[in-house]
Structures are given as C-alpha cells and as structure tokens.
Tab-separated table of C-alpha atoms in Angstrom:
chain	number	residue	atom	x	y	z
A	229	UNK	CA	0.000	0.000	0.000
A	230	UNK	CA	1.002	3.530	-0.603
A	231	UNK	CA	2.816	5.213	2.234
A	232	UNK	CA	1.290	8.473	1.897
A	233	UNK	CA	-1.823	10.680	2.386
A	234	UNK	CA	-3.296	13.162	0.142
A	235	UNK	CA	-6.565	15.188	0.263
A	236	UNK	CA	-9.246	13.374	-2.136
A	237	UNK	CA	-9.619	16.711	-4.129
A	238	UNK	CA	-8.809	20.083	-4.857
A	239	UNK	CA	-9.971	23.138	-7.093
A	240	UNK	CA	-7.582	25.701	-7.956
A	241	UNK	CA	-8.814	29.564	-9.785
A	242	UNK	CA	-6.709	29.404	-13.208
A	243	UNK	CA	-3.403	32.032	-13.053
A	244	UNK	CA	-2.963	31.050	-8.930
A	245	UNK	CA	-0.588	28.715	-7.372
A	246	UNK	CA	-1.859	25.382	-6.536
A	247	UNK	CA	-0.507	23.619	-3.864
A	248	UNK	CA	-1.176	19.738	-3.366
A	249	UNK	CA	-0.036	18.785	0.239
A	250	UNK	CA	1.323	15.211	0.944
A	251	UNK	CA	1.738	13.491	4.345
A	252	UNK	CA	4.843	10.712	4.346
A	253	UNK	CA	5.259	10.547	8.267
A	254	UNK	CA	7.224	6.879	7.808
A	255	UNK	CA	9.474	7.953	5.640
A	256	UNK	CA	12.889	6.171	5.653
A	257	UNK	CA	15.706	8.215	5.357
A	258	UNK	CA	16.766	6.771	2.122
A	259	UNK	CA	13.475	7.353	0.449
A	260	UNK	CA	12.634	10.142	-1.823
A	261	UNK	CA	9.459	12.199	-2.556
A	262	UNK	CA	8.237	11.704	-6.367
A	263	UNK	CA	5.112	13.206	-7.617
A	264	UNK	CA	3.354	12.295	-10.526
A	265	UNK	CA	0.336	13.323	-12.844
A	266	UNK	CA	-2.362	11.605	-14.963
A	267	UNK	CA	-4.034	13.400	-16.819
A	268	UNK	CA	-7.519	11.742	-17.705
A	269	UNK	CA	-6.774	8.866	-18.868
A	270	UNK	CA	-3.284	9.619	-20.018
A	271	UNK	CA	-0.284	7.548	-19.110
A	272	UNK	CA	1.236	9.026	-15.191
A	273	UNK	CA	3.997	11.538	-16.191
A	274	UNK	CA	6.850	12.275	-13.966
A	275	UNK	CA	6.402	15.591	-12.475
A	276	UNK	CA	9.937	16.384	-9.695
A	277	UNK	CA	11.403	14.385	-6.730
A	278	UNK	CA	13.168	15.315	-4.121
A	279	UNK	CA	15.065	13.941	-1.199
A	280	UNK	CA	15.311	16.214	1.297
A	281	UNK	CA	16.417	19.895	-0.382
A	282	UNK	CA	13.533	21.664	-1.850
A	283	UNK	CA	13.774	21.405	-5.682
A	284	UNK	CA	12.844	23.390	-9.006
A	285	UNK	CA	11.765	22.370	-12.698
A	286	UNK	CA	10.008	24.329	-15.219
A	287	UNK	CA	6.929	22.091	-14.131
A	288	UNK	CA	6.669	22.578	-10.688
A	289	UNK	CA	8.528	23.066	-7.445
A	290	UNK	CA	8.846	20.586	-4.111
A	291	UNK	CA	8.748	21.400	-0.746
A	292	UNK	CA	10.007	19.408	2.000
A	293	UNK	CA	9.745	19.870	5.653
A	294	UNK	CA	12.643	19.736	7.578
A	295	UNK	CA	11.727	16.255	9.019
A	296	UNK	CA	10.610	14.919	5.690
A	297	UNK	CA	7.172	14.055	6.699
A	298	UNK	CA	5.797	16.459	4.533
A	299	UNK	CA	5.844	17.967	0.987
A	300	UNK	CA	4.356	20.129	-1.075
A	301	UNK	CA	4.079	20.098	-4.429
A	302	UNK	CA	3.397	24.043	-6.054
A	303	UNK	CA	2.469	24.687	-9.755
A	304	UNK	CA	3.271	28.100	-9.765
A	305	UNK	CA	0.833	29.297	-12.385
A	306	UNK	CA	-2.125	26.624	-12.700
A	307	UNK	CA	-3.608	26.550	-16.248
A	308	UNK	CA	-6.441	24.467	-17.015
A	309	UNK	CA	-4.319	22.243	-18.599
A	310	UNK	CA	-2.947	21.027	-14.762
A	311	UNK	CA	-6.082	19.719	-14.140
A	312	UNK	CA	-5.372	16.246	-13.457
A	313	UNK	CA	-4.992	13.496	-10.469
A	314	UNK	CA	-1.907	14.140	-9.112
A	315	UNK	CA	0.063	11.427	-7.200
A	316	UNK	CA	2.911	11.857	-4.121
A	317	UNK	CA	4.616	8.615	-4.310
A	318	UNK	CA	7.497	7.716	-1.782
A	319	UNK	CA	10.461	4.971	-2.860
A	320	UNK	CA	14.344	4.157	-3.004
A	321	UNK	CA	15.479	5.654	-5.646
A	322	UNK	CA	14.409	3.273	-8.270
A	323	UNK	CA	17.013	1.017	-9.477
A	324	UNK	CA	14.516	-1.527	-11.235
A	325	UNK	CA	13.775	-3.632	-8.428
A	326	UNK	CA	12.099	-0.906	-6.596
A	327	UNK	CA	8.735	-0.292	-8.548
A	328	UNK	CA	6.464	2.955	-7.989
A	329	UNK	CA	3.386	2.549	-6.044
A	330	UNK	CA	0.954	4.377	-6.559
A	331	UNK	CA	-2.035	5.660	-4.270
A	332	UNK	CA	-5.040	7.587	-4.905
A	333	UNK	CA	-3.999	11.322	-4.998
A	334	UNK	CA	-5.327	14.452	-5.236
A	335	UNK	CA	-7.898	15.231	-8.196
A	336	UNK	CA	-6.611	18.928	-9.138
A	337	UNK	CA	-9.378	20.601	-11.100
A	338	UNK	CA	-8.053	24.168	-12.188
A	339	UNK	CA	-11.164	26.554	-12.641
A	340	UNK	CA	-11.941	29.191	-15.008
B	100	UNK	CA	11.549	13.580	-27.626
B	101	UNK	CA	11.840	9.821	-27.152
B	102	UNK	CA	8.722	8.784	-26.254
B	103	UNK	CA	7.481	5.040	-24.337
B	104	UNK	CA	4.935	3.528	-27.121
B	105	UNK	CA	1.900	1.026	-26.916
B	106	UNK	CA	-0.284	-1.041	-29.141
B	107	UNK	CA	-2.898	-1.354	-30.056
B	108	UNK	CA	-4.254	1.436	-28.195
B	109	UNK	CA	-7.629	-0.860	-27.592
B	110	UNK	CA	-8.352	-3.702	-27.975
B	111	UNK	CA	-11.570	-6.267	-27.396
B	112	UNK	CA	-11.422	-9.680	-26.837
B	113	UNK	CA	-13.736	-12.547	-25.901
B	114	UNK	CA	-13.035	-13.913	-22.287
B	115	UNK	CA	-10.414	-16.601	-22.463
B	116	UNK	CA	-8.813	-15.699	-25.302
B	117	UNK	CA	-5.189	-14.884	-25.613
B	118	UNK	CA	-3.969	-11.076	-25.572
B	119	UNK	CA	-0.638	-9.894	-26.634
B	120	UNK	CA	-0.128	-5.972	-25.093
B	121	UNK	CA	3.078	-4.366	-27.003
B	122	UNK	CA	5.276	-1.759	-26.088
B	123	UNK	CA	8.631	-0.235	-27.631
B	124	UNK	CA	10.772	1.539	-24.448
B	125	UNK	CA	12.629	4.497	-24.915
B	126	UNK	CA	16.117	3.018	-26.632
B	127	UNK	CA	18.878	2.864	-24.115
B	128	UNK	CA	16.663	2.322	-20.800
B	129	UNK	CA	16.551	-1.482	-20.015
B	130	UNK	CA	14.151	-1.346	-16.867
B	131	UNK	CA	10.783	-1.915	-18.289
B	132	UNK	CA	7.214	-2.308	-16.566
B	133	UNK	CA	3.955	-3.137	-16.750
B	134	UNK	CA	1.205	-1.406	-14.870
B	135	UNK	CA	-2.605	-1.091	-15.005
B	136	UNK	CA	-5.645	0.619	-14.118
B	137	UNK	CA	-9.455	-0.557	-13.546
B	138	UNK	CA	-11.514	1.849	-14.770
B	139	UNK	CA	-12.174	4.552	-11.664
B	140	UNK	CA	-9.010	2.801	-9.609
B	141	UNK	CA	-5.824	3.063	-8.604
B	142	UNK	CA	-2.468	2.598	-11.195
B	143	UNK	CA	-1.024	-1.089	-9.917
B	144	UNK	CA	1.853	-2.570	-10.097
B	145	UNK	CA	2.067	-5.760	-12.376
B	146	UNK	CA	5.963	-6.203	-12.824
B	147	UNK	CA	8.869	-5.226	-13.555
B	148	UNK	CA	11.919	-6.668	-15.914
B	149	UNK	CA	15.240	-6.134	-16.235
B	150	UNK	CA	18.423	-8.288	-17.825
B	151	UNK	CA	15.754	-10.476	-19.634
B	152	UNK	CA	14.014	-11.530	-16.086
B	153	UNK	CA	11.475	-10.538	-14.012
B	154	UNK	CA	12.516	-8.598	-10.680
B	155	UNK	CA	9.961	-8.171	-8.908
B	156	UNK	CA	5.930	-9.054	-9.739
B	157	UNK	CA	2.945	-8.181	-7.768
B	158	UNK	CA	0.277	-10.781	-6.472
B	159	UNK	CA	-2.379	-9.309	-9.596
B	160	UNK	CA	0.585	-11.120	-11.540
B	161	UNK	CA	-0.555	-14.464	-11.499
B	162	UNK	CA	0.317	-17.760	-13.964
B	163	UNK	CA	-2.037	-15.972	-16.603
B	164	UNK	CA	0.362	-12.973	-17.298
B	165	UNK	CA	3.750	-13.879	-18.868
B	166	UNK	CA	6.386	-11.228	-20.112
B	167	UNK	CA	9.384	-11.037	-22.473
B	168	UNK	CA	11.175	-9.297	-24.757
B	169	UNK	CA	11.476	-11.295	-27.955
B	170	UNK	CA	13.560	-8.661	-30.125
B	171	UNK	CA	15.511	-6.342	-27.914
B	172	UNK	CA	13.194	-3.742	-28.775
B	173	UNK	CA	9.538	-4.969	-28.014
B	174	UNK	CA	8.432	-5.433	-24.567
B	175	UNK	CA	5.338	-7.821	-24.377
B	176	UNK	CA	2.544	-8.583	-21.657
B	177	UNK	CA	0.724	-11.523	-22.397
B	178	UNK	CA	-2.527	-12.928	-20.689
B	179	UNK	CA	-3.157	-16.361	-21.705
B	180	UNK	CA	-6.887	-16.604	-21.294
B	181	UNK	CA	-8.457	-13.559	-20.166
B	182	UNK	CA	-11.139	-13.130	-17.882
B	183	UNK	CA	-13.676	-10.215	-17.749
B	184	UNK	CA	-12.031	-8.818	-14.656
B	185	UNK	CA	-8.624	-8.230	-17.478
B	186	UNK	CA	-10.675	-5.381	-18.515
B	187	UNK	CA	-8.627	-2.263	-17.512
B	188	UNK	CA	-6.113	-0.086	-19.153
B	189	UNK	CA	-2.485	-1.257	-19.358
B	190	UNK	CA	0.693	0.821	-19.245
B	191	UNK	CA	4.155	0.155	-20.031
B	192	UNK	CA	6.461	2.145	-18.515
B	193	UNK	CA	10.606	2.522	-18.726
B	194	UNK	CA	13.476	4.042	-17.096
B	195	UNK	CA	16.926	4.549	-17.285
B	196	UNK	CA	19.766	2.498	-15.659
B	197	UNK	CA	23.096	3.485	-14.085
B	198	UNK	CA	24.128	7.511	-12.486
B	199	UNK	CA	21.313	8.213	-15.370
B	200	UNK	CA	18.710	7.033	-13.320
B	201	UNK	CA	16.821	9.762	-11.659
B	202	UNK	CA	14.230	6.961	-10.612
B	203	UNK	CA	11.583	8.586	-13.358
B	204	UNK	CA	9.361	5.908	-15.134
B	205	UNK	CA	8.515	7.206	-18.659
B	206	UNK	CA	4.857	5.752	-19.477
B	207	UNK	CA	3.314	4.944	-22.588
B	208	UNK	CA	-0.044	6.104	-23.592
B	209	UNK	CA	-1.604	2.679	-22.471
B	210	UNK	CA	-3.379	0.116	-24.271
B	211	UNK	CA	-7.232	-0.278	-23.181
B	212	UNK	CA	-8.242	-3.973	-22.978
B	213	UNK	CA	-11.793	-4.861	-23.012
B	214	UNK	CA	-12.751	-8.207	-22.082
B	215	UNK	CA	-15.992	-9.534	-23.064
C-alpha cells in the first residue's frame, strides 16, 4: 500500500498557485518524494522528486519539511491544462527492483 | 523527444482468449514495466523486468500474465486466457539504468483492454 496521504480533491482559480499537500510521516531516510500526474486517462507523467532539499523544474517546485514528513508540491501558475490526479509517491530511488506505487492522490481541477 | 509507445491502443477480446499488449521503451533504458488501471481505480503494479528476467511481480501477476522481450526492442505482456475482470487499461512504462537514473518511469499512452 502507498505510504502516503493526500486530500481526495482540490480546485484551484486558473493564473494562482496550486498547492497539493502530501503526508509521508514513515518515511525512511533513504526514500525520496516523487510526484506524478495523470491526466484523464493519459499515461502518469513524472512531475519532480526530491530527497530532502527543496527542488525546481520548469513544471513545478517541491517542498520538503525539515523532518521529511511532509511535501508540497506548487504549480506556480495553474492553467487548465494542470487539471489532473496528481500522485505523491514515496520509494528508493528506483534502481529496477524498486517499482512505484501508486495511491489515490489528489484530483486537481483548475477553474476558469 | 523519445517517447514510451503502446499497441494497439484498444483492444476487445472474448473472455479466455489470448492477448498480446506491445510496447517499444525508450532506446537505451533497459528497466521496463507493466502497470494497469481498472476503470475509476488506482495505477497497480504488475511487474517489472530487467536483464531479460522478471525482478519483482505483484500478487495481480498471477500464472495468466507472462512477459518477455522477444527482439531487444519490443516489450510484451501476455494474458493467456483472459477473464472479464482483465478489462482495464495497461501501461508500459521505462526508465533509465546506471548515475542516469533519476528513478523517473517514462509511461506509454496505455493500451485499453476490453474483455468480453
């Protein structure tokens, strides 16, 4: 089962930030923080991970709490193209034997 | 962009017949998965491959499901006599191997099985 907690759903005005929060309380400390999208009924696409330094794409940025049982995931600008489940996944860095498992997110819907 | 493909993007079948899911990874990755999703569910976990053998496979894959890669390029999932519960979309997924590996899985667009 997934090892994280996410709110059901979310709605977001189009042009703010949306932030999708993520609980991970038993995180191990060599486990890292991916977060994923699917959008309808799209394959997932990778979205940022992190470990345990907030990090920066051109998709999105990560936040993670000091004692990494927490993250947030911010798309800066939401367009109504965001709108999509979006999934906080925690693993080992994936070397192949380590496959993603995912829960049932957050259900972004970015409003007009 | 290289780009994780699928067909046939849907396919319908009679229960217990034979189904043959393909997928082409992105070139020089050599993990490869298979996932899927029931209609209104979660993504799960089917299995995943690497060197020519499975590493790891979930308790969905049972002795119906078989995978392999016949040509170095194809990545198959095959379900030897499917059952209306099959129904669900399938997705392959790949990802890089070595200091490369960021741990992303690149996903194909899925292949939609319906089982009837």
């Amino acid at each position: 089962d997934a090892k994280t907690t996410q709110p059901p759903s979310m709605d977001c005005a189009e042009g703010r930030a949306a932030n999708l929060p993520c609980n991970h309380s038993t995180i191990s400390g060599n486990e890292y923080v991916y977060w994923y999208r699917q959008i309808h009924s799209q394959g997932p696409q990778y979205i940022i991970h992190g470990l345990k330094n907030n990090e920066t794409n051109e998709m999105a940025s990560l936040i993670i709490t000091e004692d990494r049982k927490s993250s947030t995931l911010i798309l800066p600008h939401a367009t109504l193209r965001d709108t999509a489940v979006y999934y906080c996944i925690v693993s080992r860095r994936n070397s192949g034997n380590t496959p993603l498992v995912f829960g049932k997110g957050t259900r972004l819907s970015v409003i007009a | 962009e290289p780009e994780v493909t699928q067909t046939p993007s849907h396919q319908v079948t009679q229960m217990g017949q034979e189904v043959i899911l393909r997928c082409v990874p992105i070139s020089n990755h050599l993990y490869f998965y298979w996932y899927r999703q029931i209609l209104g569910q979660k993504v799960e976990f089917l299995v995943s491959f690497y060197n020519n053998e499975i590493s790891e496979k979930s308790e969905i894959f049972d002795d119906q499901f078989s995978v392999e890669r016949p040509d170095g390029s194809n990545f198959t999932l095959k379900i030897r006599s499917t059952k209306l519960e099959d129904s669900a979309m399938y997705f392959c997924a790949s990802s890089e191997s070595g200091p490369a590996n960021t741990g992303e899985l690149f996903f194909g667009e899925g292949s939609r099985l319906t089982v009837l």
